[in-house]
Every structure is written in C-alpha cells, then in structure tokens.
Tab-separated table of C-alpha atoms and ligand atoms in Angstrom:
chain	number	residue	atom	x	y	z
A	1	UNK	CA	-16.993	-16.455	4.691
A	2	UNK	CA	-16.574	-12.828	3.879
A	3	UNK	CA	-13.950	-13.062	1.536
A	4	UNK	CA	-12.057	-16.192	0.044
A	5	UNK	CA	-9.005	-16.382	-2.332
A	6	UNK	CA	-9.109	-19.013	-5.075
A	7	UNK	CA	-5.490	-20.029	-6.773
A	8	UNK	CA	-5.433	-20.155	-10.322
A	9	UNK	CA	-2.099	-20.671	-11.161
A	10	UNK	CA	1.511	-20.989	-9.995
A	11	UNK	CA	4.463	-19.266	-11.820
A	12	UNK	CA	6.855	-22.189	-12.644
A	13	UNK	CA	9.561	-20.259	-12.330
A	14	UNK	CA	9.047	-18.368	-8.951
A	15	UNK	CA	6.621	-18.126	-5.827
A	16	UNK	CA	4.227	-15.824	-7.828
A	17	UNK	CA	0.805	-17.156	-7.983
A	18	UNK	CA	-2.252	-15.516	-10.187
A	19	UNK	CA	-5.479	-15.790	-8.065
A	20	UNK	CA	-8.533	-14.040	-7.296
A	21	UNK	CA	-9.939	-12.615	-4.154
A	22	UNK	CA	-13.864	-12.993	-3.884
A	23	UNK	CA	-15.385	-10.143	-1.574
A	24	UNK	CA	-18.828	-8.607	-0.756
A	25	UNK	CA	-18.080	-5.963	-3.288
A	26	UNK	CA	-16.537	-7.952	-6.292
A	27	UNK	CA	-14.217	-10.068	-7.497
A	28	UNK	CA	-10.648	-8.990	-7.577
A	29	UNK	CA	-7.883	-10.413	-9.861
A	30	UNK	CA	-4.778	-10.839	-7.869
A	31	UNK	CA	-1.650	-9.732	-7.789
A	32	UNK	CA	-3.397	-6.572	-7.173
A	33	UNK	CA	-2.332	-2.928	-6.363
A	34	UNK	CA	-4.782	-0.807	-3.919
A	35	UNK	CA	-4.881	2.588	-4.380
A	36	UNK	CA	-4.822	4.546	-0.760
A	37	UNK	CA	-8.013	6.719	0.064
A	38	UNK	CA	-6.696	7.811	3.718
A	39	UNK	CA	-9.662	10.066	3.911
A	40	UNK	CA	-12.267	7.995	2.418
A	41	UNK	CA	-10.946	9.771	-0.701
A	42	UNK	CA	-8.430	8.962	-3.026
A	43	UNK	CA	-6.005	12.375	-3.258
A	44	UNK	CA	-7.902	14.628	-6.092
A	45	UNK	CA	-9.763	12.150	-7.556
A	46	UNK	CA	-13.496	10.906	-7.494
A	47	UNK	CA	-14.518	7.526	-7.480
A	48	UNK	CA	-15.280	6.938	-10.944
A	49	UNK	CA	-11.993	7.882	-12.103
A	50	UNK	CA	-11.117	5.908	-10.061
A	51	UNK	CA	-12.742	2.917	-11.202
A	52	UNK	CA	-12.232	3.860	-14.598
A	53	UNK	CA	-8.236	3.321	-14.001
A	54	UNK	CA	-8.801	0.124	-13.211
A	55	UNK	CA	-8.907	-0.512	-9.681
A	56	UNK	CA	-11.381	-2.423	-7.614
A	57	UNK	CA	-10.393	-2.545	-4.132
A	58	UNK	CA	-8.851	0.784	-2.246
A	59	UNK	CA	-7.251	1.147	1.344
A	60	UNK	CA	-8.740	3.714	3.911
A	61	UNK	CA	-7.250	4.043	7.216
A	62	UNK	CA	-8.959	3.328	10.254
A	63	UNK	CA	-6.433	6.036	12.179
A	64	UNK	CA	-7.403	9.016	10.455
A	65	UNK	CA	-11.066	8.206	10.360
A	66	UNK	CA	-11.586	7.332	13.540
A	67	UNK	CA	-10.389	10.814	14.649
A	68	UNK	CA	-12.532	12.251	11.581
A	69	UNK	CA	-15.165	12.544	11.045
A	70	UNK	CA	-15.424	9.356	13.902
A	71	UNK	CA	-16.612	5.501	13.282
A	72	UNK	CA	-20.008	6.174	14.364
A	73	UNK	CA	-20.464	8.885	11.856
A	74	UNK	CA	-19.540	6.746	9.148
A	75	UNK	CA	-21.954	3.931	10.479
A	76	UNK	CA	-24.813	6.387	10.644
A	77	UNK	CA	-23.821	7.235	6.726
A	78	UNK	CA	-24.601	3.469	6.046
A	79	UNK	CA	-20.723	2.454	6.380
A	80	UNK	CA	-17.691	3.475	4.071
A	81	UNK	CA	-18.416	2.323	0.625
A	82	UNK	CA	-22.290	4.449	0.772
A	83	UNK	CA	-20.486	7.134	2.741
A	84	UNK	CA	-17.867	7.794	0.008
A	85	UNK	CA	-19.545	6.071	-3.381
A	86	UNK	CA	-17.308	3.413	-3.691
A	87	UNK	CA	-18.498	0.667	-5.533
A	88	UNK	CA	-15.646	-1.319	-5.267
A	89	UNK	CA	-14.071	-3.223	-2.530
A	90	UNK	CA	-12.475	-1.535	0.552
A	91	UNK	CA	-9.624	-2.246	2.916
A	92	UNK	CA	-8.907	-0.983	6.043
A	93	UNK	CA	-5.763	-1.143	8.016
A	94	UNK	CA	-6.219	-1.439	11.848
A	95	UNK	CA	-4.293	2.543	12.841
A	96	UNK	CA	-1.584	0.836	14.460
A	97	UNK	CA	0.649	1.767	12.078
A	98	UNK	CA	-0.017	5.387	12.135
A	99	UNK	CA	-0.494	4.849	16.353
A	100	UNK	CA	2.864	3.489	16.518
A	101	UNK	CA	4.516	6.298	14.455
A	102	UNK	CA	3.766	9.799	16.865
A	103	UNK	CA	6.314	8.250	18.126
A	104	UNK	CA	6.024	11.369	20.875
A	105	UNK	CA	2.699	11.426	21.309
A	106	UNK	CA	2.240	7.976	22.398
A	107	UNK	CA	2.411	5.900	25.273
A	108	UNK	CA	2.183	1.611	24.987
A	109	UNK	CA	1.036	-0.976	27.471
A	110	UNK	CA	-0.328	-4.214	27.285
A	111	UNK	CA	-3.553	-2.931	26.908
A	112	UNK	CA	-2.925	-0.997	23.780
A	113	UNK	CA	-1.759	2.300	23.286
A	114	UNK	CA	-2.515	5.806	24.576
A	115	UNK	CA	-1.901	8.673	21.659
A	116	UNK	CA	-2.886	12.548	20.775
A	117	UNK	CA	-4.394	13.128	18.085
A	118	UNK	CA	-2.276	14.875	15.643
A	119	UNK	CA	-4.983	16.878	14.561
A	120	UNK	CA	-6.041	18.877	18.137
A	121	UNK	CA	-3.782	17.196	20.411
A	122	UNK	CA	-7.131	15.669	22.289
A	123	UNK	CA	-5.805	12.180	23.984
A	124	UNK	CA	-7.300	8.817	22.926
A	125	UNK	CA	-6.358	5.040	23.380
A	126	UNK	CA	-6.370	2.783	20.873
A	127	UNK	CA	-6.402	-1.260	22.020
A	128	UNK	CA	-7.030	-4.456	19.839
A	129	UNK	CA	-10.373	-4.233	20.913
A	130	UNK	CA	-11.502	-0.987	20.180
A	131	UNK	CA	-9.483	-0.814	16.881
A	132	UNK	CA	-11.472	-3.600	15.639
A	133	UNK	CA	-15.160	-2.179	17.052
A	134	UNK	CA	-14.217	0.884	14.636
A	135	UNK	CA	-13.316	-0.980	11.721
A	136	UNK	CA	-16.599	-3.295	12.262
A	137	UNK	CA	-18.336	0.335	11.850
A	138	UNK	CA	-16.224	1.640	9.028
A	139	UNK	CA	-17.539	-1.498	7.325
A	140	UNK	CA	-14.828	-2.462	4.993
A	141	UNK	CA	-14.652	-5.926	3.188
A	142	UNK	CA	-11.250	-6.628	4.848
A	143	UNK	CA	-9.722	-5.820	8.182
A	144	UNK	CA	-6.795	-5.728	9.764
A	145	UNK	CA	-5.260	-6.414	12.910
A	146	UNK	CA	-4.031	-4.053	15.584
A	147	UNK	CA	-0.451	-4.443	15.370
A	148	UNK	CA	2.750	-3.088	16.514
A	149	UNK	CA	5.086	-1.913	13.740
A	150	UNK	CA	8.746	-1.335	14.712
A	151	UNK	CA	10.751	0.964	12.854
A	152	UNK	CA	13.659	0.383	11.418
A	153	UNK	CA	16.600	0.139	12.519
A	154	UNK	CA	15.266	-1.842	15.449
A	155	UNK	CA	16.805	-3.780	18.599
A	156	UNK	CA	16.400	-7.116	18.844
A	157	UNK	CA	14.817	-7.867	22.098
A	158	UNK	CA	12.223	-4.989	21.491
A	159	UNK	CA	11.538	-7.015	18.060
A	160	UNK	CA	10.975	-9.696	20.135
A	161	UNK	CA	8.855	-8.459	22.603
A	162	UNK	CA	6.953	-6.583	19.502
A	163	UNK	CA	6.301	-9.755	17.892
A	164	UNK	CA	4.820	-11.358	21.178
A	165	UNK	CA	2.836	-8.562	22.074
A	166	UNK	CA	1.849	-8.712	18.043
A	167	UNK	CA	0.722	-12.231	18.727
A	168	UNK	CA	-1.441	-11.947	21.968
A	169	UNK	CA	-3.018	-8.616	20.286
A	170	UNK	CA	-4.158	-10.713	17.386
A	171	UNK	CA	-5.876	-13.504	19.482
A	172	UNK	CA	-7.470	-10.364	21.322
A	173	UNK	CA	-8.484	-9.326	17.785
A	174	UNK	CA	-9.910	-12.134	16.331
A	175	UNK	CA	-12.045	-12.877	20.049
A	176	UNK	CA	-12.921	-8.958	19.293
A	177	UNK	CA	-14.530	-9.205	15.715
A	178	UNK	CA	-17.895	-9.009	15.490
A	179	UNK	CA	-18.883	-9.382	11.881
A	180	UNK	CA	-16.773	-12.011	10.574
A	181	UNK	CA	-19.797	-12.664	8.173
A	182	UNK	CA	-19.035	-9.681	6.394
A	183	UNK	CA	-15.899	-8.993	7.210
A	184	UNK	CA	-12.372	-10.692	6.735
A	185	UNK	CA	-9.997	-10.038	9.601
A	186	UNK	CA	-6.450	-10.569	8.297
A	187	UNK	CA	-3.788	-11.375	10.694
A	188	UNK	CA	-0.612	-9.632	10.607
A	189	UNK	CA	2.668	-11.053	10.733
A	190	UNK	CA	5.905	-8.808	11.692
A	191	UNK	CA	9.622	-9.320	13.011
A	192	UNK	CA	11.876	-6.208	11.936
A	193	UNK	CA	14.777	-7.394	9.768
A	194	UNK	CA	15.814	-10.762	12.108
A	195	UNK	CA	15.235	-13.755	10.036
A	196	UNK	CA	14.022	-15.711	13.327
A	197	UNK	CA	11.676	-13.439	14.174
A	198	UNK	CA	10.285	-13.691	10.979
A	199	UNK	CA	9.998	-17.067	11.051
A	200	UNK	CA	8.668	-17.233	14.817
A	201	UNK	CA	5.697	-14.433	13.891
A	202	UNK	CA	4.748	-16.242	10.822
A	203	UNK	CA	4.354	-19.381	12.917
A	204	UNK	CA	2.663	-17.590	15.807
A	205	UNK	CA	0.223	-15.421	13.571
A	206	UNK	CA	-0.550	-18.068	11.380
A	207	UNK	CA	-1.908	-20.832	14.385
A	208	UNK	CA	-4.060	-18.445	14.686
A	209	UNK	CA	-5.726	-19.246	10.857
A	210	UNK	CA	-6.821	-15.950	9.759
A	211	UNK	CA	-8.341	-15.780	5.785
A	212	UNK	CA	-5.499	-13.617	4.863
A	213	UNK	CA	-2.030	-12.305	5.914
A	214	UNK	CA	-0.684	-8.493	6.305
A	215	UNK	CA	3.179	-8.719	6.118
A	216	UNK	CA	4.005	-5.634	8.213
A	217	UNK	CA	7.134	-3.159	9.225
A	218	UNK	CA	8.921	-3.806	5.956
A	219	UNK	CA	9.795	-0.922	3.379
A	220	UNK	CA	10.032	1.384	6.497
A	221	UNK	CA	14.276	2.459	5.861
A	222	UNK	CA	15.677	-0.762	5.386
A	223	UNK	CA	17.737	-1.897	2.056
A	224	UNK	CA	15.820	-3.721	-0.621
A	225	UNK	CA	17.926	-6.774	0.033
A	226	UNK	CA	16.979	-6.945	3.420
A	227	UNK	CA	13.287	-6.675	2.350
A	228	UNK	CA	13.961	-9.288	-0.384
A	229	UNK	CA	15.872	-11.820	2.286
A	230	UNK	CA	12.719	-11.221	4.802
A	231	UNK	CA	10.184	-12.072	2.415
A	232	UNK	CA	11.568	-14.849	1.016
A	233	UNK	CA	12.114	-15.970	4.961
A	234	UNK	CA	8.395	-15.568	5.849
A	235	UNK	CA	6.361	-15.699	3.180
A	236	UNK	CA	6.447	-19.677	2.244
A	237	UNK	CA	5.573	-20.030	6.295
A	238	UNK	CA	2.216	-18.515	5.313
A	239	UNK	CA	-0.510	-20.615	4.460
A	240	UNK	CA	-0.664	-21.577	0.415
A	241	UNK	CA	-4.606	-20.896	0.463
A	242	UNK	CA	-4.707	-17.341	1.590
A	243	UNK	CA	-3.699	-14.175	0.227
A	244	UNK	CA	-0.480	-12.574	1.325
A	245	UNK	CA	-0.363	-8.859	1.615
A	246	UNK	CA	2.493	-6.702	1.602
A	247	UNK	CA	1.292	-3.614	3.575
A	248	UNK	CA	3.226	-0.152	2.640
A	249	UNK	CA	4.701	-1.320	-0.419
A	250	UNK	CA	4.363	0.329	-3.428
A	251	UNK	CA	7.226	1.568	-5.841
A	252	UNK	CA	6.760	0.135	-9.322
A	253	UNK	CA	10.022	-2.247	-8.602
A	254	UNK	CA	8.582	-3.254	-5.314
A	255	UNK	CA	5.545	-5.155	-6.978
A	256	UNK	CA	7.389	-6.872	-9.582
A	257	UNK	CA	10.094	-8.234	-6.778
A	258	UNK	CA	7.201	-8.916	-4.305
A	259	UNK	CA	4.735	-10.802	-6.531
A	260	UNK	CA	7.936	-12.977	-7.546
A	261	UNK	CA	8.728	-13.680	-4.094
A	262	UNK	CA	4.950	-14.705	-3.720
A	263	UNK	CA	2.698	-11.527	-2.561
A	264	UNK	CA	-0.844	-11.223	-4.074
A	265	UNK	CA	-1.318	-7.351	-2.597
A	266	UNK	CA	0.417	-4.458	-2.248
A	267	UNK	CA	-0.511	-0.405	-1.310
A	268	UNK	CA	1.162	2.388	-1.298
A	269	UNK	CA	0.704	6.336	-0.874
A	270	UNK	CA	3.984	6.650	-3.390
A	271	UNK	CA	2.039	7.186	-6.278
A	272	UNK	CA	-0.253	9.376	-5.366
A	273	UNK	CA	2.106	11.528	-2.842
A	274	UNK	CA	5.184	11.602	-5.984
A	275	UNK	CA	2.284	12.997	-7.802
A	276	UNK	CA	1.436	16.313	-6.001
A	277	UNK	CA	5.515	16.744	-6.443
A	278	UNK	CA	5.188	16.700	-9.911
A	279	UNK	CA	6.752	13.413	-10.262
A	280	UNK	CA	5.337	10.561	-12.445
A	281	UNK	CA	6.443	6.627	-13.290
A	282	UNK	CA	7.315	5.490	-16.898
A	283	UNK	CA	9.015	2.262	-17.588
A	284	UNK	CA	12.551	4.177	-17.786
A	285	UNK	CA	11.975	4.970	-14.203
A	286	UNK	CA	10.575	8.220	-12.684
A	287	UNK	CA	10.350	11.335	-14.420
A	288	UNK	CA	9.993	14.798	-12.980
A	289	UNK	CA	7.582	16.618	-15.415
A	290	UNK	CA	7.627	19.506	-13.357
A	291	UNK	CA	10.974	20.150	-14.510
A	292	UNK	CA	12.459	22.951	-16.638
A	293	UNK	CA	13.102	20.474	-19.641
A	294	UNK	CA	9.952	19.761	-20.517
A	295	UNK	CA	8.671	23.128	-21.149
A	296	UNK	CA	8.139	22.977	-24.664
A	297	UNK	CA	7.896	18.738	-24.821
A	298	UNK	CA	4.500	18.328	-26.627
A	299	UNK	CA	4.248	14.732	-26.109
A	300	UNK	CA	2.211	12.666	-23.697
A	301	UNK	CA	3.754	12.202	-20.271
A	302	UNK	CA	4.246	8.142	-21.233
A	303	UNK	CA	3.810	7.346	-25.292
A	304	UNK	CA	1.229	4.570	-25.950
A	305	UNK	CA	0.002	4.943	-21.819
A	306	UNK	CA	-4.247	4.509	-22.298
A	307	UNK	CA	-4.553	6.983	-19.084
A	308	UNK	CA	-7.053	9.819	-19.499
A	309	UNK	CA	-3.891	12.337	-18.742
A	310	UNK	CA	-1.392	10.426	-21.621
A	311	UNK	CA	-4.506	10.659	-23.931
A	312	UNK	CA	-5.262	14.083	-23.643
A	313	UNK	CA	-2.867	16.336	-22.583
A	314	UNK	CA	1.017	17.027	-23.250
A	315	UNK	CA	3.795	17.316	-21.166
A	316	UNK	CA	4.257	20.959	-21.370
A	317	UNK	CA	0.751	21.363	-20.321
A	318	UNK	CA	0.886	19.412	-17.116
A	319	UNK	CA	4.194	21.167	-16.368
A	320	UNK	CA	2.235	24.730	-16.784
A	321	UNK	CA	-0.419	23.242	-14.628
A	322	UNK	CA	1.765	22.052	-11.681
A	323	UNK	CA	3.834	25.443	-12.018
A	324	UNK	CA	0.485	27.364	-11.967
A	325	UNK	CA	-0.387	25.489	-8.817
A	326	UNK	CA	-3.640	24.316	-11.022
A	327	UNK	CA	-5.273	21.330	-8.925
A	328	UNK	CA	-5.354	19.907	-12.431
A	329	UNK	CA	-1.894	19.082	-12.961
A	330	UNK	CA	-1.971	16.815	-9.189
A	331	UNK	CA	-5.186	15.316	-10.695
A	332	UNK	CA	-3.261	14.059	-13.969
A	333	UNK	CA	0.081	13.317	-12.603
A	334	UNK	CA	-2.359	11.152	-10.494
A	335	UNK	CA	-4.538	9.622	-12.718
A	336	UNK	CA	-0.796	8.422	-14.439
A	337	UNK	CA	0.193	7.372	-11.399
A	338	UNK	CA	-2.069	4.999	-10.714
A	339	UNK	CA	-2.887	3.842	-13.858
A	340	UNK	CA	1.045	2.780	-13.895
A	341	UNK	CA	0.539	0.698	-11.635
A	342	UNK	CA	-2.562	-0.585	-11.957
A	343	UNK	CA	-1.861	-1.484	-15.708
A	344	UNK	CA	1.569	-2.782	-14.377
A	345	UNK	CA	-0.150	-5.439	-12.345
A	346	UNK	CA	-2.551	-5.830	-15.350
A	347	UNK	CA	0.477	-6.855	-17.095
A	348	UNK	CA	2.254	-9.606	-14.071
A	349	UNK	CA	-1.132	-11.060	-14.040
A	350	UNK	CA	-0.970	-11.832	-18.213
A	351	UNK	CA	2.420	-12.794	-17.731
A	352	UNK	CA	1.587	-15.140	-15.367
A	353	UNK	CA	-1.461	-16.928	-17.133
A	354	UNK	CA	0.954	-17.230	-20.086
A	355	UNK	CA	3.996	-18.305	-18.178
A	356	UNK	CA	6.349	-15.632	-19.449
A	357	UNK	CA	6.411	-13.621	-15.869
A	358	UNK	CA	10.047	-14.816	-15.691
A	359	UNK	CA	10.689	-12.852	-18.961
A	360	UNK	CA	8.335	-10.053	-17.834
A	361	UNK	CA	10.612	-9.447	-14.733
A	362	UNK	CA	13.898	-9.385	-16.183
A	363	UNK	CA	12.883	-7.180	-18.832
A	364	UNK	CA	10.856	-4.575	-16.523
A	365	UNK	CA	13.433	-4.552	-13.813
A	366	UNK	CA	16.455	-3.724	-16.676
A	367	UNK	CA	14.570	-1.259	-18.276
A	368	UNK	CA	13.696	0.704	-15.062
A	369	UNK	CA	16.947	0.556	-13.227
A	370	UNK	CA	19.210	1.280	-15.987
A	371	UNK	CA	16.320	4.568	-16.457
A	372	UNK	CA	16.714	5.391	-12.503
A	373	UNK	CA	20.655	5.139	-12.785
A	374	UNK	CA	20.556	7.592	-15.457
A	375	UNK	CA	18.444	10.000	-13.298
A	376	UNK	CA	21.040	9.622	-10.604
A	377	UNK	CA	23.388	10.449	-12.944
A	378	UNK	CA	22.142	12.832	-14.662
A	379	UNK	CA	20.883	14.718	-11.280
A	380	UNK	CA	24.797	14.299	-9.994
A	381	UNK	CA	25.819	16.338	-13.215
A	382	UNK	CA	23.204	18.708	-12.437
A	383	UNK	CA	24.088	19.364	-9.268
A	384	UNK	CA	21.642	17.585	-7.642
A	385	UNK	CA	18.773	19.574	-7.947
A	386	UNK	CA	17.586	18.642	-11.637
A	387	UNK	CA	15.664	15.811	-11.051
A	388	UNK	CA	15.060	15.273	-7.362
A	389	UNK	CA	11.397	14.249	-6.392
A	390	UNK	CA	10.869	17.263	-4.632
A	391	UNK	CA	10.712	18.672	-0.932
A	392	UNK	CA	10.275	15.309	1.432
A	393	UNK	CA	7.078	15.250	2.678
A	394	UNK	CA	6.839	13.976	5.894
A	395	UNK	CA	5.518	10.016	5.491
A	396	UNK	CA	3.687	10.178	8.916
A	397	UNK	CA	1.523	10.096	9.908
A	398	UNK	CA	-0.391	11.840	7.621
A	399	UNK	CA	0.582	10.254	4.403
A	400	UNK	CA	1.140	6.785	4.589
B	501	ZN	ZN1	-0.600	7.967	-18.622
C-alpha cells in the first residue's frame, strides 16, 4: 500500500487523534498542515526553505499543471518531486475544484466536464478518468478524486444530484487508477451545508474503502458554525483507520477547531496569498505589517517566533520591503506564514501526546479572537481602512 496512517493516540477530551501518515517520501506526523505549491512551487520560496520550516508534505494542483507545462511534460522530467526538488511528500488534488469554479467557462455532463482554459481560452474536458491518468503522471504520493464541489449557498436537489454524481465519479476513479502501488487515491466526500447529505456522501464514498478521505466544498462562504455542525455530522461516519482531510482549510483558527472535531490534514493558499498583502499571523490574530504603524517598530514581526524572517529582520524592515515592492518582503511575510502554522500544528500534536490539547484550544482560540476583535475594532475607529488585509484577490481559480 502506497501510503498507510497509523493512530497513536486519541485526545480524551475530543475527536482529535495524533497519528502518522507513512508515504513513499517520508513519514509525516499528523495533524499536519500542507503548504500549497499550485505551480510545482511554493509562492517565492525554494524547496529547502521550505523544508527548513518544517513541512514535509505540500499540495500541487493537478488543474493548473495539466494546462502547464502538461502531465506528460512532468512525466518526461521523472514526475513532480525530481521535476521541482522536492524531497518531501506531495499531494495532488484531482482539478475539479478549480474545473468546477470558471463557473462560465464550463459545461458538465455525466461524462465529466468541458472547460477553457483560463490561461488561452483553448477548450479541454476534464472526466474522472482522465483526471486521474494525469495525476498517475504528475506522480504524487496521494491523489485525489475528481469531484464536484458546489458552492455555497447551494440548492438542495443540485446538492443532491452533486453528491450522486460525486459517488459514481469516484467508483469511475478508483476503476481508473493505475498505480495504486505508489499511489494513494483518496476518496472525497461532499454534501453542501445539508446535514443528510453529509451523512448520505460519507456513507456512499466510504463503501467505496479508499486509504484516506478529502472532506470537500466546506470553507467556500459559509459561517464557521455551519462548517463546525457539518464536520461534526460527517466526520465520525468516516472510517477510524484512515486519515481525514479537510481540503481548503487553512486559517490558523480553522486547524485548531478542525483537528478537535477529528481532521488529521488541512491546506490552504491563506497563508501564503495574506502574505504578498503584507499581512502576517501572530497569536493575537493577524497583523498588517505593511501598515503605517510600524514604520519605526524595530522588533521582530512575532517575539520569540524561530522563523528565519522573526530571527533576522525587524518589522520596519519588512514594511520598507513590501512598500518598495522588494520580492523580499513576500518571501519573509511568507516564510512567517508558514512557519505559523506549521509550528502551530507542531504545537496540537505535543498537546495531544501530553493530553493538554483541551487546554491548548481554549487558550489559543481566546487569545486570537479577543486579538481579531480588536482589529475589527480598531479598523472601525479607523475608518476601515487601517488594518484591512488588502485588495481581495480573486480566490479562483488561480489561487486556491
Ligand atoms: Zn516568524
């Protein structure tokens, strides 16, 4: 088997688990954060640095290399990991996602779906089968299903139909895959916001016994508590032996409510994408160091944060940088970033061995939203303009 999870211990006082993921490329401890390389890169960053934050397994999406520079190209290179000098583990999602949002440049059927490329406008068609013969090329550790991923809001009898179409696609998947040797195809389970359909994907996805579980078409507009309520519908319907992965999710609070309610992985573009705004995580919530107040603030972005940015370089600096346009300041606000996160999961998982991740949560979770209620409040007095994360970049379907 290509990949197998191993359980090493339950959280008494919640559906957390600590665990750890075996692959072709190394072992990962779980729960575990995966940085996003879209392009076969991670945003500004080479691999080492990579590494050397602490991460050992990264997403790359099958959508935008498939249209560049093409499957069969990356093949030729000797697959993903040789073709970008990743020594780690890789993940790749299956495009539907990104498929699914043009939501004007595509057309679905049965057979899969028919989209332009958002690069040249060139048509191509994407189905279960073919999504899978270009992540067996891409060569990634684990796989993922071609799925359909409503948006939210969401009527319920296209939800339905979704997560029945969702269903037959992933038989037509797992008949598809032809290096399960190598390769771990994870099924993905879906069902909008209706508790049933939650409940009826889980069972449908799951008779299917994949080695591992997406959770799909959450964190896409809806309110945290709906997220919460759906999780904590679907994920004890999901196998206790296989990983669960929450696909999209990434915002510092996300991961400490998602690993309680039992996910072992999590990605996200937030950390990297808040990044080139000038915006970077501390435990009293985000902070815009781009901003005119830190001009003259000579002290590392986070004190006592063992990134290569917080150890070297002040706030004031990065600000110049990022006001400069200096590809610098992206690369540090970056390197933050992810370390945040990566060292926040560091954290859950030595909560967890000690049985304190109870504690760990309540404490985390206080300290960051009373920070991020202060930012609202302050931005309020200020207008509005003080502190906001900067201009919205567009979340599709480049930047997922
Ligand atoms: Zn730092």
């Amino acid at each position: 088997m290509a990949v197998r999870w191993e359980l090493l211990r339950r959280d008494p006082a919640s559906a957390a688990r600590l665990g750890r993921l075996h692959t072709p490329h190394g072992v990962i401890e779980t729960p575990v954060f995966m940085p996003v390389g879209t392009q076969a890169t991670v945003k500004t960053l080479n691999p080492e640095e990579v590494w050397d934050l602490g991460a050992r397994i990264i997403l790359s999406n099958t959508y935008h290399l498939y249209l560049r520079p093409g499957h069969d190209l990356v093949q030729e290179a000797g697959g993903l990991h040789r073709f970008m000098n990743w020594k780690g583990a890789v993940l790749t999602d299956s495009g539907g996602f990104q498929v699914f949002s043009l939501a004007d440049l595509r057309k679905i059927t049965e057979e899969g779906v028919q989209f332009r490329s958002h690069i040249d406008g060139s048509t191509h068609f994407l189905s279960p089968e073919k999504a899978i013969a270009v992540e067996n090329a891409l060569g990634a550790d684990i796989i993922m299903a071609f799925d359909e991923c409503t948006p939210w809001p969401c009527d319920y009898d296209y939800a339905k139909r979704s997560i029945e179409r969702t269903a037959r696609w992933a038989a037509r998947c797992k008949a598809a895959h032809a290096r399960p040797d190598e390769q771990a195809l994870f099924g993905i389970v879906q069902g909008s916001t209706f508790a049933d359909l939650r409940r009826q994907s889980a069972e449908e996805i799951v008779a299917l016994d994949f080695p591992g579980y997406g959770i799909g078409g959450l964190s896409v507009g809806e309110p945290k508590e709906l997220m919460h309520e759906m999780l904590e519908v679907q994920v004890p319907l999901l196998p206790d032996d296989r990983p669960r992965y929450l696909m999209g999710v990434g915002s510092p609070e996300d991961l400490v409510e998602g690993v309680w309610r039992g996910v072992d992985m999590f990605d996200c573009v937030l950390p990297t994408r808040i990044a080139r705004h000038g915006t970077v995580f501390v435990p009293d919530g985000k902070m815009t160091v781009r901003n005119a107040e830190f001009a003259r603030d000579f002290l590392p972005i986070q004190e006592g944060c063992d990134c290569y940015a917080c150890r070297n370089f002040s706030r004031a600096y990065i600000r110049h940088l990022l006001k400069a346009d200096e590809m610098l300041g992206l690369r540090l606000c970056s390197i933050h970033n992810l370390r945040f996160l990566v060292r926040l999961m560091e954290e859950i998982r030595a909560a967890l061995a000690a049985g304190t991740f109870a504690e760990y949560r309540k404490a985390f979770l206080e300290r960051w939203h009373a920070g991020e209620a202060e930012r609202r409040e302050r931005a309020r007095a200020a207008g509005g303009a003080g502190h906001a994360p900067g201009p919205a970049e567009p979340l599709l379907p480049e930047n997922r």
